[in-house]
Amino acid sequence: MGSVSIQSLDKIYPAAGKNPAFHAVKGIDLEIQDGEFMVLVGPSGCGKSTTLRMIAGLEDISGGTISIDRSTVNDLLPKDRGIAMVFQNYALYPHMNLFENMAFGLKLARTPKEEVMRRVTDAARILGLEQILDRKPAALSGGQRQRVAVGRAIVRDPKVFLFDEPLSNLDAKMRVSMRSEISKLHSRLKTTMIYVTHDQVEAMTMGDRICVMKDGRIMQVADPLTLYHQPENLFVASFIGSPPMNLLRGRVERREGRLVFVEAAESDAVFVPLAGALAQRAEKNLGHEVVLGLRPEAIYDEARGADTTPLRARVELSELMGSETNVYLKTGAGTVIARLHTERRFAVGEELVVYLALAKAHLFDAKTERVIR
Ligand SMILES: Nc1ncnc2c1ncn2[C@@H]1O[C@H](COP(=O)(O)OP(=O)(O)OP(=O)(O)O)[C@@H](O)[C@H]1O
Ligand SMILES: [Mg+2]
């Protein structure tokens, strides 16, 4: 069992020399189920590593409670918490071979020899390292070294694995293959894993649930698709998804009896009539400043009946991706990106009409930045 419960967790790094005190984690609450793969994601400096290190016991907490398996671990030493951590910088011992590297922690804990043998061989088998156990780290690829670092964690048979950006030292291809290896490892071991990354693709592909952080606070916790389709706020809406969600700032108005969204712009404002559920949400915010959000794939190059709304635009740039084309369109005050399923080439400066699937649009309060439901 390895549930993790975090309540009102705070971290204030004390002032040191010329640096003032810094409030890195601001009263977060998070419940992680036994066996869950939870990803902590957010921009650099948002407090991911600090949170993970507090769970590990490597960093003192300034307030709140951390429980593992329903018992508070606030005052327990790292080695007594039933966790194992894998770092970005996996620092293997260069003079030891792989077997010794993986066995080292167990030997320190005076684990009986046969037990060490069994656990290291098991881990090596799971990670496909059996054939090279007598090699030294210098004779390994980056991916193999990373696997040894994971192996060192596995042999401890922890209740919870903690990963802090374990793949960021690897090249792009290796990262993709290690990503799926860690996912497979999770489905095999079924042990709770908490995985820190700033890479939203890693978060989306690996997490059972994702916790999005910003400035020491949690912005939303949800499974990947909920996060993608129902972002709670502007931050999550713009952080998850690539190319990012288009966000148009403006106001809801009533013109000739119809509700419309009018972009805030000196001239050429985007003007879209609103209908259906979107209009209902907009109506409650008549006259308010709002942000209209539309993902690039909710903009088409042809009309789909009454479900789409035409918009005139001019091509600024197009990126042919193979199966689809990302087209950057100058419209109204800014640029809107459309992901079009076509191999057609678009000329820079070309005028065209695109079609917005407004039923898929999001509406946010411009001041609070929260979604309008
Ligand atoms: N020992 C420290 N003393 C003072 N401030 C610190 C200390 N460690 C971290 N911080 C600050 O706390 C904030 C959170 O740091 P943290 O390492 O948790 O960020 P992160 O989300 O892991 O970022 P990254 O993606 O860059 O690793 C940052 O602003 C950082 O500068
Ligand atoms: Mg970090």
mmCIF file of C-alpha atoms and ligand atoms in Angstrom:
data_model
loop_
_atom_site.group_PDB
_atom_site.id
_atom_site.type_symbol
_atom_site.label_atom_id
_atom_site.label_comp_id
_atom_site.label_asym_id
_atom_site.label_seq_id
_atom_site.Cartn_x
_atom_site.Cartn_y
_atom_site.Cartn_z
ATOM 1 C CA MET A 1 0.000 0.000 0.000
ATOM 2 C CA GLY A 2 1.289 3.456 -0.751
ATOM 3 C CA SER A 3 -1.261 6.236 -0.665
ATOM 4 C CA VAL A 4 0.139 9.708 -0.113
ATOM 5 C CA SER A 5 -1.849 12.488 1.478
ATOM 6 C CA ILE A 6 -0.610 16.067 1.536
ATOM 7 C CA GLN A 7 -2.431 18.662 3.589
ATOM 8 C CA SER A 8 -1.791 22.426 3.722
ATOM 9 C CA LEU A 9 1.827 21.807 2.843
ATOM 10 C CA ASP A 10 4.024 24.885 3.075
ATOM 11 C CA LYS A 11 7.641 25.574 2.341
ATOM 12 C CA ILE A 12 9.368 28.816 3.147
ATOM 13 C CA TYR A 13 13.093 28.842 2.414
ATOM 14 C CA PRO A 14 14.599 31.058 5.101
ATOM 15 C CA ALA A 15 16.509 34.212 4.228
ATOM 16 C CA ALA A 16 20.187 33.568 3.596
ATOM 17 C CA GLY A 17 22.741 36.347 3.135
ATOM 18 C CA LYS A 18 21.340 38.828 0.637
ATOM 19 C CA ASN A 19 18.491 36.518 -0.408
ATOM 20 C CA PRO A 20 15.188 37.190 1.333
ATOM 21 C CA ALA A 21 13.020 34.344 2.564
ATOM 22 C CA PHE A 22 11.121 32.640 -0.269
ATOM 23 C CA HIS A 23 7.667 31.059 -0.092
ATOM 24 C CA ALA A 24 8.152 28.167 -2.531
ATOM 25 C CA VAL A 25 5.104 25.995 -1.722
ATOM 26 C CA LYS A 26 1.928 27.722 -0.583
ATOM 27 C CA GLY A 27 -0.410 25.472 1.343
ATOM 28 C CA ILE A 28 -1.082 22.709 -1.151
ATOM 29 C CA ASP A 29 -3.495 19.799 -0.690
ATOM 30 C CA LEU A 30 -3.105 16.650 -2.756
ATOM 31 C CA GLU A 31 -4.412 13.101 -2.379
ATOM 32 C CA ILE A 32 -2.538 10.392 -4.263
ATOM 33 C CA GLN A 33 -4.172 6.960 -4.382
ATOM 34 C CA ASP A 34 -2.355 3.723 -3.746
ATOM 35 C CA GLY A 35 -0.925 2.530 -7.061
ATOM 36 C CA GLU A 36 -1.519 5.784 -8.861
ATOM 37 C CA PHE A 37 0.900 7.418 -11.317
ATOM 38 C CA MET A 38 0.725 11.093 -10.378
ATOM 39 C CA VAL A 39 2.629 13.668 -12.386
ATOM 40 C CA LEU A 40 3.577 17.060 -10.973
ATOM 41 C CA VAL A 41 4.039 19.472 -13.849
ATOM 42 C CA GLY A 42 4.595 23.192 -14.156
ATOM 43 C CA PRO A 43 7.095 25.813 -15.264
ATOM 44 C CA SER A 44 10.573 26.118 -13.805
ATOM 45 C CA GLY A 45 10.558 27.342 -10.217
ATOM 46 C CA CYS A 46 6.903 26.497 -9.474
ATOM 47 C CA GLY A 47 7.837 24.213 -6.560
ATOM 48 C CA LYS A 48 7.723 20.702 -8.034
ATOM 49 C CA SER A 49 11.104 19.506 -6.759
ATOM 50 C CA THR A 50 10.556 21.190 -3.413
ATOM 51 C CA THR A 51 7.267 19.303 -3.009
ATOM 52 C CA LEU A 52 8.834 15.986 -4.006
ATOM 53 C CA ARG A 53 11.812 16.504 -1.709
ATOM 54 C CA MET A 54 9.473 17.256 1.192
ATOM 55 C CA ILE A 55 7.620 13.981 0.525
ATOM 56 C CA ALA A 56 11.008 12.220 0.476
ATOM 57 C CA GLY A 57 12.030 13.895 3.718
ATOM 58 C CA LEU A 58 15.056 15.532 2.100
ATOM 59 C CA GLU A 59 13.669 18.990 2.806
ATOM 60 C CA ASP A 60 12.120 20.238 6.056
ATOM 61 C CA ILE A 61 8.518 21.317 5.830
ATOM 62 C CA SER A 62 7.404 24.748 7.075
ATOM 63 C CA GLY A 63 3.800 23.728 7.719
ATOM 64 C CA GLY A 64 1.173 21.103 6.998
ATOM 65 C CA THR A 65 1.182 17.327 6.997
ATOM 66 C CA ILE A 66 2.451 14.573 4.761
ATOM 67 C CA SER A 67 1.074 11.077 5.298
ATOM 68 C CA ILE A 68 2.067 7.851 3.621
ATOM 69 C CA ASP A 69 -0.387 4.996 4.098
ATOM 70 C CA ARG A 70 -2.396 7.185 6.448
ATOM 71 C CA SER A 71 0.358 7.692 8.944
ATOM 72 C CA THR A 72 2.066 11.019 9.275
ATOM 73 C CA VAL A 73 5.692 10.975 8.160
ATOM 74 C CA ASN A 74 6.541 14.600 9.007
ATOM 75 C CA ASP A 75 9.113 13.540 11.564
ATOM 76 C CA LEU A 76 10.413 10.379 9.915
ATOM 77 C CA LEU A 77 13.857 10.155 8.342
ATOM 78 C CA PRO A 78 13.916 9.595 4.561
ATOM 79 C CA LYS A 79 15.053 5.987 4.990
ATOM 80 C CA ASP A 80 12.067 5.205 7.222
ATOM 81 C CA ARG A 81 9.395 6.568 4.876
ATOM 82 C CA GLY A 82 9.193 3.597 2.500
ATOM 83 C CA ILE A 83 10.066 5.750 -0.508
ATOM 84 C CA ALA A 84 12.759 5.534 -3.167
ATOM 85 C CA MET A 85 13.768 8.499 -5.260
ATOM 86 C CA VAL A 86 15.259 8.708 -8.750
ATOM 87 C CA PHE A 87 16.932 11.996 -9.611
ATOM 88 C CA GLN A 88 17.687 13.747 -12.877
ATOM 89 C CA ASN A 89 21.363 13.476 -12.073
ATOM 90 C CA TYR A 90 21.552 9.786 -11.276
ATOM 91 C CA ALA A 91 25.157 9.793 -9.991
ATOM 92 C CA LEU A 92 26.154 6.139 -10.167
ATOM 93 C CA TYR A 93 29.328 5.062 -8.388
ATOM 94 C CA PRO A 94 31.920 4.934 -11.209
ATOM 95 C CA HIS A 95 34.188 2.343 -9.572
ATOM 96 C CA MET A 96 31.365 -0.142 -8.951
ATOM 97 C CA ASN A 97 29.797 -2.383 -11.558
ATOM 98 C CA LEU A 98 26.033 -2.378 -12.132
ATOM 99 C CA PHE A 99 25.335 -5.147 -9.685
ATOM 100 C CA GLU A 100 27.266 -3.353 -6.942
ATOM 101 C CA ASN A 101 25.635 -0.036 -7.783
ATOM 102 C CA MET A 102 22.195 -1.539 -7.354
ATOM 103 C CA ALA A 103 23.159 -3.591 -4.299
ATOM 104 C CA PHE A 104 24.902 -0.766 -2.454
ATOM 105 C CA GLY A 105 21.919 0.620 -0.555
ATOM 106 C CA LEU A 106 20.788 -2.869 0.471
ATOM 107 C CA LYS A 107 24.241 -3.743 1.771
ATOM 108 C CA LEU A 108 24.306 -0.542 3.805
ATOM 109 C CA ALA A 109 20.984 -1.629 5.324
ATOM 110 C CA ARG A 110 22.630 -4.997 6.169
ATOM 111 C CA THR A 111 20.248 -6.968 3.987
ATOM 112 C CA PRO A 112 21.200 -10.695 3.924
ATOM 113 C CA LYS A 113 23.343 -11.683 0.957
ATOM 114 C CA GLU A 114 20.828 -14.047 -0.693
ATOM 115 C CA GLU A 115 18.128 -11.391 -0.410
ATOM 116 C CA VAL A 116 20.415 -8.811 -2.084
ATOM 117 C CA MET A 117 21.143 -11.303 -4.842
ATOM 118 C CA ARG A 118 17.457 -12.011 -5.380
ATOM 119 C CA ARG A 119 16.336 -8.382 -5.441
ATOM 120 C CA VAL A 120 19.114 -7.148 -7.724
ATOM 121 C CA THR A 121 18.624 -10.027 -10.175
ATOM 122 C CA ASP A 122 14.867 -9.378 -10.198
ATOM 123 C CA ALA A 123 15.350 -5.675 -10.865
ATOM 124 C CA ALA A 124 17.926 -6.405 -13.560
ATOM 125 C CA ARG A 125 15.505 -8.779 -15.257
ATOM 126 C CA ILE A 126 12.668 -6.263 -15.154
ATOM 127 C CA LEU A 127 14.922 -3.599 -16.667
ATOM 128 C CA GLY A 128 16.725 -5.817 -19.176
ATOM 129 C CA LEU A 129 20.143 -5.340 -17.573
ATOM 130 C CA GLU A 130 20.946 -9.015 -16.740
ATOM 131 C CA GLN A 131 23.578 -9.392 -19.451
ATOM 132 C CA ILE A 132 25.634 -6.394 -18.386
ATOM 133 C CA LEU A 133 25.614 -6.571 -14.587
ATOM 134 C CA ASP A 134 29.406 -6.705 -14.398
ATOM 135 C CA ARG A 135 29.930 -3.548 -16.459
ATOM 136 C CA LYS A 136 30.964 -0.234 -14.952
ATOM 137 C CA PRO A 137 28.775 2.852 -15.560
ATOM 138 C CA ALA A 138 31.337 4.382 -17.961
ATOM 139 C CA ALA A 139 30.608 1.546 -20.380
ATOM 140 C CA LEU A 140 26.869 2.292 -20.555
ATOM 141 C CA SER A 141 24.628 4.462 -22.695
ATOM 142 C CA GLY A 142 22.654 7.279 -21.065
ATOM 143 C CA GLY A 143 19.483 5.212 -21.188
ATOM 144 C CA GLN A 144 21.178 2.208 -19.557
ATOM 145 C CA ARG A 145 22.554 4.408 -16.776
ATOM 146 C CA GLN A 146 19.090 5.784 -16.204
ATOM 147 C CA ARG A 147 17.779 2.218 -15.978
ATOM 148 C CA VAL A 148 20.382 1.390 -13.344
ATOM 149 C CA ALA A 149 19.234 4.416 -11.357
ATOM 150 C CA VAL A 150 15.664 3.098 -11.577
ATOM 151 C CA GLY A 151 16.973 -0.352 -10.604
ATOM 152 C CA ARG A 152 18.527 1.086 -7.465
ATOM 153 C CA ALA A 153 15.067 2.350 -6.527
ATOM 154 C CA ILE A 154 13.309 -0.933 -7.396
ATOM 155 C CA VAL A 155 15.557 -3.087 -5.193
ATOM 156 C CA ARG A 156 14.427 -1.111 -2.170
ATOM 157 C CA ASP A 157 10.875 -2.344 -2.812
ATOM 158 C CA PRO A 158 9.391 1.032 -1.811
ATOM 159 C CA LYS A 159 5.760 1.892 -1.148
ATOM 160 C CA VAL A 160 6.185 4.992 -3.289
ATOM 161 C CA PHE A 161 8.590 5.863 -6.106
ATOM 162 C CA LEU A 162 9.556 9.508 -6.485
ATOM 163 C CA PHE A 163 11.014 10.667 -9.808
ATOM 164 C CA ASP A 164 12.459 14.142 -10.337
ATOM 165 C CA GLU A 165 12.852 14.800 -14.074
ATOM 166 C CA PRO A 166 14.629 11.465 -14.536
ATOM 167 C CA LEU A 167 14.712 11.711 -18.320
ATOM 168 C CA SER A 168 15.886 15.255 -18.926
ATOM 169 C CA ASN A 169 19.540 14.247 -19.422
ATOM 170 C CA LEU A 170 18.633 11.917 -22.279
ATOM 171 C CA ASP A 171 18.365 12.750 -25.965
ATOM 172 C CA ALA A 172 14.907 13.086 -27.475
ATOM 173 C CA LYS A 173 14.650 9.547 -28.840
ATOM 174 C CA MET A 174 15.920 7.904 -25.662
ATOM 175 C CA ARG A 175 13.497 10.035 -23.662
ATOM 176 C CA VAL A 176 10.548 8.674 -25.603
ATOM 177 C CA SER A 177 11.646 5.068 -25.130
ATOM 178 C CA MET A 178 12.431 5.492 -21.406
ATOM 179 C CA ARG A 179 9.083 7.222 -20.980
ATOM 180 C CA SER A 180 7.278 4.115 -22.147
ATOM 181 C CA GLU A 181 9.600 1.883 -20.098
ATOM 182 C CA ILE A 182 8.681 3.734 -16.927
ATOM 183 C CA SER A 183 4.992 3.495 -17.829
ATOM 184 C CA LYS A 184 5.385 -0.256 -18.380
ATOM 185 C CA LEU A 185 7.260 -0.563 -15.112
ATOM 186 C CA HIS A 186 4.348 1.126 -13.388
ATOM 187 C CA SER A 187 1.743 -1.194 -14.862
ATOM 188 C CA ARG A 188 3.919 -4.141 -13.862
ATOM 189 C CA LEU A 189 4.799 -3.134 -10.300
ATOM 190 C CA LYS A 190 1.531 -1.281 -9.616
ATOM 191 C CA THR A 191 3.388 0.798 -7.052
ATOM 192 C CA THR A 192 2.494 4.434 -6.420
ATOM 193 C CA MET A 193 4.689 6.759 -8.463
ATOM 194 C CA ILE A 194 5.046 10.521 -8.199
ATOM 195 C CA TYR A 195 6.792 11.923 -11.218
ATOM 196 C CA VAL A 196 8.024 15.488 -11.636
ATOM 197 C CA THR A 197 8.502 17.025 -15.068
ATOM 198 C CA HIS A 198 8.163 20.390 -16.759
ATOM 199 C CA ASP A 199 7.347 18.650 -20.030
ATOM 200 C CA GLN A 200 3.619 18.637 -20.685
ATOM 201 C CA VAL A 201 3.903 15.836 -23.252
ATOM 202 C CA GLU A 202 5.562 13.603 -20.650
ATOM 203 C CA ALA A 203 2.825 14.576 -18.197
ATOM 204 C CA MET A 204 0.010 13.824 -20.640
ATOM 205 C CA THR A 205 1.404 10.489 -21.820
ATOM 206 C CA MET A 206 2.455 9.060 -18.456
ATOM 207 C CA GLY A 207 0.105 10.332 -15.772
ATOM 208 C CA ASP A 208 -3.010 8.603 -14.437
ATOM 209 C CA ARG A 209 -3.589 12.072 -13.073
ATOM 210 C CA ILE A 210 -1.673 15.289 -13.440
ATOM 211 C CA CYS A 211 -1.197 18.026 -10.879
ATOM 212 C CA VAL A 212 -0.458 21.356 -12.584
ATOM 213 C CA MET A 213 1.463 23.795 -10.416
ATOM 214 C CA LYS A 214 2.297 27.478 -10.716
ATOM 215 C CA ASP A 215 4.092 29.748 -8.235
ATOM 216 C CA GLY A 216 3.868 27.258 -5.369
ATOM 217 C CA ARG A 217 0.142 26.612 -5.849
ATOM 218 C CA ILE A 218 -1.898 23.845 -7.464
ATOM 219 C CA MET A 219 -3.850 25.079 -10.472
ATOM 220 C CA GLN A 220 -5.733 21.839 -11.221
ATOM 221 C CA VAL A 221 -5.536 18.109 -10.569
ATOM 222 C CA ALA A 222 -7.203 15.826 -13.093
ATOM 223 C CA ASP A 223 -6.687 12.996 -15.544
ATOM 224 C CA PRO A 224 -5.027 14.021 -18.824
ATOM 225 C CA LEU A 225 -8.173 14.289 -20.949
ATOM 226 C CA THR A 226 -10.122 16.256 -18.351
ATOM 227 C CA LEU A 227 -7.212 18.641 -18.074
ATOM 228 C CA TYR A 228 -7.156 19.019 -21.835
ATOM 229 C CA HIS A 229 -10.879 19.393 -22.400
ATOM 230 C CA GLN A 230 -11.975 21.078 -19.180
ATOM 231 C CA PRO A 231 -9.229 23.385 -17.962
ATOM 232 C CA GLU A 232 -10.282 25.194 -14.793
ATOM 233 C CA ASN A 233 -8.348 28.341 -15.552
ATOM 234 C CA LEU A 234 -6.351 30.227 -18.156
ATOM 235 C CA PHE A 235 -3.049 28.911 -16.867
ATOM 236 C CA VAL A 236 -3.949 25.254 -17.385
ATOM 237 C CA ALA A 237 -5.630 26.077 -20.697
ATOM 238 C CA SER A 238 -2.463 27.615 -22.069
ATOM 239 C CA PHE A 239 0.026 25.241 -20.413
ATOM 240 C CA ILE A 240 -1.457 21.974 -21.683
ATOM 241 C CA GLY A 241 -1.561 21.415 -25.440
ATOM 242 C CA SER A 242 0.773 22.131 -28.320
ATOM 243 C CA PRO A 243 0.345 24.309 -30.276
ATOM 244 C CA PRO A 244 -1.341 26.087 -27.371
ATOM 245 C CA MET A 245 -4.996 27.033 -27.084
ATOM 246 C CA ASN A 246 -5.875 30.282 -28.881
ATOM 247 C CA LEU A 247 -6.967 32.919 -26.384
ATOM 248 C CA LEU A 248 -8.859 35.999 -27.512
ATOM 249 C CA ARG A 249 -9.463 38.809 -25.037
ATOM 250 C CA GLY A 250 -12.688 40.747 -25.379
ATOM 251 C CA ARG A 251 -16.179 41.319 -24.126
ATOM 252 C CA VAL A 252 -19.608 39.752 -24.350
ATOM 253 C CA GLU A 253 -22.106 42.178 -25.910
ATOM 254 C CA ARG A 254 -25.633 42.145 -27.245
ATOM 255 C CA ARG A 255 -25.893 43.426 -30.799
ATOM 256 C CA GLU A 256 -29.246 43.547 -32.580
ATOM 257 C CA GLY A 257 -30.666 41.097 -30.074
ATOM 258 C CA ARG A 258 -27.870 38.561 -30.472
ATOM 259 C CA LEU A 259 -25.070 37.714 -28.098
ATOM 260 C CA VAL A 260 -21.664 38.268 -29.599
ATOM 261 C CA PHE A 261 -18.064 38.057 -28.532
ATOM 262 C CA VAL A 262 -16.168 41.199 -29.544
ATOM 263 C CA GLU A 263 -12.403 41.146 -29.308
ATOM 264 C CA ALA A 264 -10.746 44.054 -27.526
ATOM 265 C CA ALA A 265 -8.893 45.716 -30.395
ATOM 266 C CA GLU A 266 -8.218 49.156 -31.843
ATOM 267 C CA SER A 267 -9.460 48.020 -35.223
ATOM 268 C CA ASP A 268 -10.436 44.828 -37.049
ATOM 269 C CA ALA A 269 -11.716 43.177 -33.878
ATOM 270 C CA VAL A 270 -12.752 39.566 -34.186
ATOM 271 C CA PHE A 271 -16.517 39.448 -33.890
ATOM 272 C CA VAL A 272 -18.272 36.129 -33.314
ATOM 273 C CA PRO A 273 -21.963 35.496 -32.809
ATOM 274 C CA LEU A 274 -22.526 33.079 -29.928
ATOM 275 C CA ALA A 275 -25.058 30.269 -29.835
ATOM 276 C CA GLY A 276 -26.054 27.227 -27.816
ATOM 277 C CA ALA A 277 -24.400 26.410 -24.522
ATOM 278 C CA LEU A 278 -21.649 28.935 -25.128
ATOM 279 C CA ALA A 279 -24.233 31.718 -25.432
ATOM 280 C CA GLN A 280 -25.810 30.633 -22.140
ATOM 281 C CA ARG A 281 -22.483 30.865 -20.396
ATOM 282 C CA ALA A 282 -21.717 34.155 -22.078
ATOM 283 C CA GLU A 283 -25.068 35.690 -21.205
ATOM 284 C CA LYS A 284 -24.271 35.577 -17.493
ATOM 285 C CA ASN A 285 -21.216 37.657 -18.308
ATOM 286 C CA LEU A 286 -22.787 40.268 -20.524
ATOM 287 C CA GLY A 287 -20.591 43.359 -20.562
ATOM 288 C CA HIS A 288 -17.773 41.610 -18.717
ATOM 289 C CA GLU A 289 -14.243 41.172 -19.915
ATOM 290 C CA VAL A 290 -13.757 37.580 -20.956
ATOM 291 C CA VAL A 291 -11.259 35.406 -22.749
ATOM 292 C CA LEU A 292 -12.501 33.128 -25.501
ATOM 293 C CA GLY A 293 -10.374 29.984 -25.817
ATOM 294 C CA LEU A 294 -10.329 27.718 -28.837
ATOM 295 C CA ARG A 295 -7.897 24.876 -29.472
ATOM 296 C CA PRO A 296 -6.113 24.856 -32.862
ATOM 297 C CA GLU A 297 -7.904 21.637 -33.855
ATOM 298 C CA ALA A 298 -11.309 23.289 -33.327
ATOM 299 C CA ILE A 299 -10.669 25.517 -36.326
ATOM 300 C CA TYR A 300 -11.398 23.950 -39.731
ATOM 301 C CA ASP A 301 -10.701 24.911 -43.319
ATOM 302 C CA GLU A 302 -14.229 24.090 -44.406
ATOM 303 C CA ALA A 303 -17.682 24.714 -43.038
ATOM 304 C CA ARG A 304 -19.429 21.950 -41.109
ATOM 305 C CA GLY A 305 -23.012 23.115 -41.309
ATOM 306 C CA ALA A 306 -24.503 25.152 -38.506
ATOM 307 C CA ASP A 307 -21.827 23.935 -36.095
ATOM 308 C CA THR A 308 -19.136 26.253 -37.360
ATOM 309 C CA THR A 309 -18.783 30.007 -37.587
ATOM 310 C CA PRO A 310 -16.776 31.574 -40.421
ATOM 311 C CA LEU A 311 -13.865 33.904 -39.752
ATOM 312 C CA ARG A 312 -11.835 35.831 -42.283
ATOM 313 C CA ALA A 313 -8.074 35.620 -41.834
ATOM 314 C CA ARG A 314 -4.719 36.061 -43.545
ATOM 315 C CA VAL A 315 -1.920 33.481 -43.489
ATOM 316 C CA GLU A 316 1.211 34.614 -41.652
ATOM 317 C CA LEU A 317 3.024 31.321 -41.600
ATOM 318 C CA SER A 318 2.279 27.681 -42.182
ATOM 319 C CA GLU A 319 4.062 24.592 -40.912
ATOM 320 C CA LEU A 320 3.506 21.405 -42.854
ATOM 321 C CA MET A 321 3.748 18.618 -40.266
ATOM 322 C CA GLY A 322 2.930 15.691 -42.559
ATOM 323 C CA SER A 323 -0.550 14.558 -41.622
ATOM 324 C CA GLU A 324 -1.604 18.064 -40.695
ATOM 325 C CA THR A 325 -0.617 21.689 -41.161
ATOM 326 C CA ASN A 326 -0.364 24.340 -38.479
ATOM 327 C CA VAL A 327 -1.428 27.635 -39.985
ATOM 328 C CA TYR A 328 -0.754 30.905 -38.175
ATOM 329 C CA LEU A 329 -3.501 33.308 -39.086
ATOM 330 C CA LYS A 330 -3.616 37.042 -38.651
ATOM 331 C CA THR A 331 -7.096 37.892 -37.580
ATOM 332 C CA GLY A 332 -8.350 40.742 -35.462
ATOM 333 C CA ALA A 333 -5.859 41.909 -32.868
ATOM 334 C CA GLY A 334 -3.606 38.898 -32.901
ATOM 335 C CA THR A 335 -2.610 35.603 -34.366
ATOM 336 C CA VAL A 336 -4.693 32.472 -34.216
ATOM 337 C CA ILE A 337 -3.254 29.017 -34.870
ATOM 338 C CA ALA A 338 -5.309 26.458 -36.735
ATOM 339 C CA ARG A 339 -4.344 22.801 -37.001
ATOM 340 C CA LEU A 340 -5.759 21.778 -40.331
ATOM 341 C CA HIS A 341 -5.974 18.225 -41.597
ATOM 342 C CA THR A 342 -4.707 18.907 -45.051
ATOM 343 C CA GLU A 343 -1.511 18.650 -47.012
ATOM 344 C CA ARG A 344 -2.349 21.793 -48.924
ATOM 345 C CA ARG A 345 0.349 24.457 -48.854
ATOM 346 C CA PHE A 346 -0.707 27.922 -47.780
ATOM 347 C CA ALA A 347 0.988 30.998 -49.215
ATOM 348 C CA VAL A 348 2.080 33.720 -46.825
ATOM 349 C CA GLY A 349 -0.343 36.617 -47.159
ATOM 350 C CA GLU A 350 -3.094 34.404 -48.580
ATOM 351 C CA GLU A 351 -6.583 35.451 -47.517
ATOM 352 C CA LEU A 352 -8.947 32.710 -46.467
ATOM 353 C CA VAL A 353 -11.996 31.918 -44.407
ATOM 354 C CA VAL A 354 -11.656 29.438 -41.543
ATOM 355 C CA TYR A 355 -14.475 27.911 -39.520
ATOM 356 C CA LEU A 356 -14.613 27.967 -35.734
ATOM 357 C CA ALA A 357 -16.196 25.064 -33.864
ATOM 358 C CA LEU A 358 -17.586 27.279 -31.135
ATOM 359 C CA ALA A 359 -19.311 24.396 -29.351
ATOM 360 C CA LYS A 360 -15.758 23.410 -28.331
ATOM 361 C CA ALA A 361 -14.820 26.890 -27.159
ATOM 362 C CA HIS A 362 -13.924 27.789 -23.578
ATOM 363 C CA LEU A 363 -14.829 31.001 -21.850
ATOM 364 C CA PHE A 364 -12.812 32.482 -19.006
ATOM 365 C CA ASP A 365 -13.326 35.452 -16.720
ATOM 366 C CA ALA A 366 -10.537 37.850 -17.740
ATOM 367 C CA LYS A 367 -10.036 39.140 -14.184
ATOM 368 C CA THR A 368 -10.136 35.970 -12.096
ATOM 369 C CA GLU A 369 -8.805 33.870 -15.012
ATOM 370 C CA ARG A 370 -11.252 31.145 -13.988
ATOM 371 C CA VAL A 371 -13.378 29.208 -16.430
ATOM 372 C CA ILE A 372 -16.989 30.304 -16.859
ATOM 373 C CA ARG A 373 -19.386 27.338 -16.683
HETATM 374 N N1 LIG B 1 17.513 26.037 -1.046
HETATM 375 C C1 LIG B 1 16.772 27.044 -1.524
HETATM 376 N N2 LIG B 1 16.796 28.276 -0.977
HETATM 377 C C2 LIG B 1 16.035 29.277 -1.441
HETATM 378 N N3 LIG B 1 15.165 29.141 -2.474
HETATM 379 C C3 LIG B 1 15.080 27.957 -3.063
HETATM 380 C C4 LIG B 1 15.876 26.830 -2.635
HETATM 381 N N4 LIG B 1 15.567 25.772 -3.424
HETATM 382 C C5 LIG B 1 14.640 26.222 -4.292
HETATM 383 N N5 LIG B 1 14.344 27.518 -4.088
HETATM 384 C C6 LIG B 1 13.366 28.326 -4.838
HETATM 385 O O1 LIG B 1 12.086 27.763 -4.663
HETATM 386 C C7 LIG B 1 11.352 27.787 -5.891
HETATM 387 C C8 LIG B 1 10.900 26.401 -6.241
HETATM 388 O O2 LIG B 1 12.038 25.613 -6.543
HETATM 389 P P1 LIG B 1 11.906 24.137 -7.100
HETATM 390 O O3 LIG B 1 13.279 23.587 -7.213
HETATM 391 O O4 LIG B 1 10.925 23.399 -6.264
HETATM 392 O O5 LIG B 1 11.289 24.395 -8.536
HETATM 393 P P2 LIG B 1 10.902 23.372 -9.696
HETATM 394 O O6 LIG B 1 9.438 23.508 -9.933
HETATM 395 O O7 LIG B 1 11.421 22.020 -9.374
HETATM 396 O O8 LIG B 1 11.675 23.981 -10.960
HETATM 397 P P3 LIG B 1 12.540 23.281 -12.117
HETATM 398 O O9 LIG B 1 11.560 22.867 -13.185
HETATM 399 O O10 LIG B 1 13.411 24.396 -12.600
HETATM 400 O O11 LIG B 1 13.305 22.155 -11.517
HETATM 401 C C9 LIG B 1 12.275 28.412 -6.930
HETATM 402 O O12 LIG B 1 11.926 29.764 -7.087
HETATM 403 C C10 LIG B 1 13.646 28.273 -6.321
HETATM 404 O O13 LIG B 1 14.492 29.341 -6.708
HETATM 405 MG MG MG B 2 12.938 20.820 -10.149
#
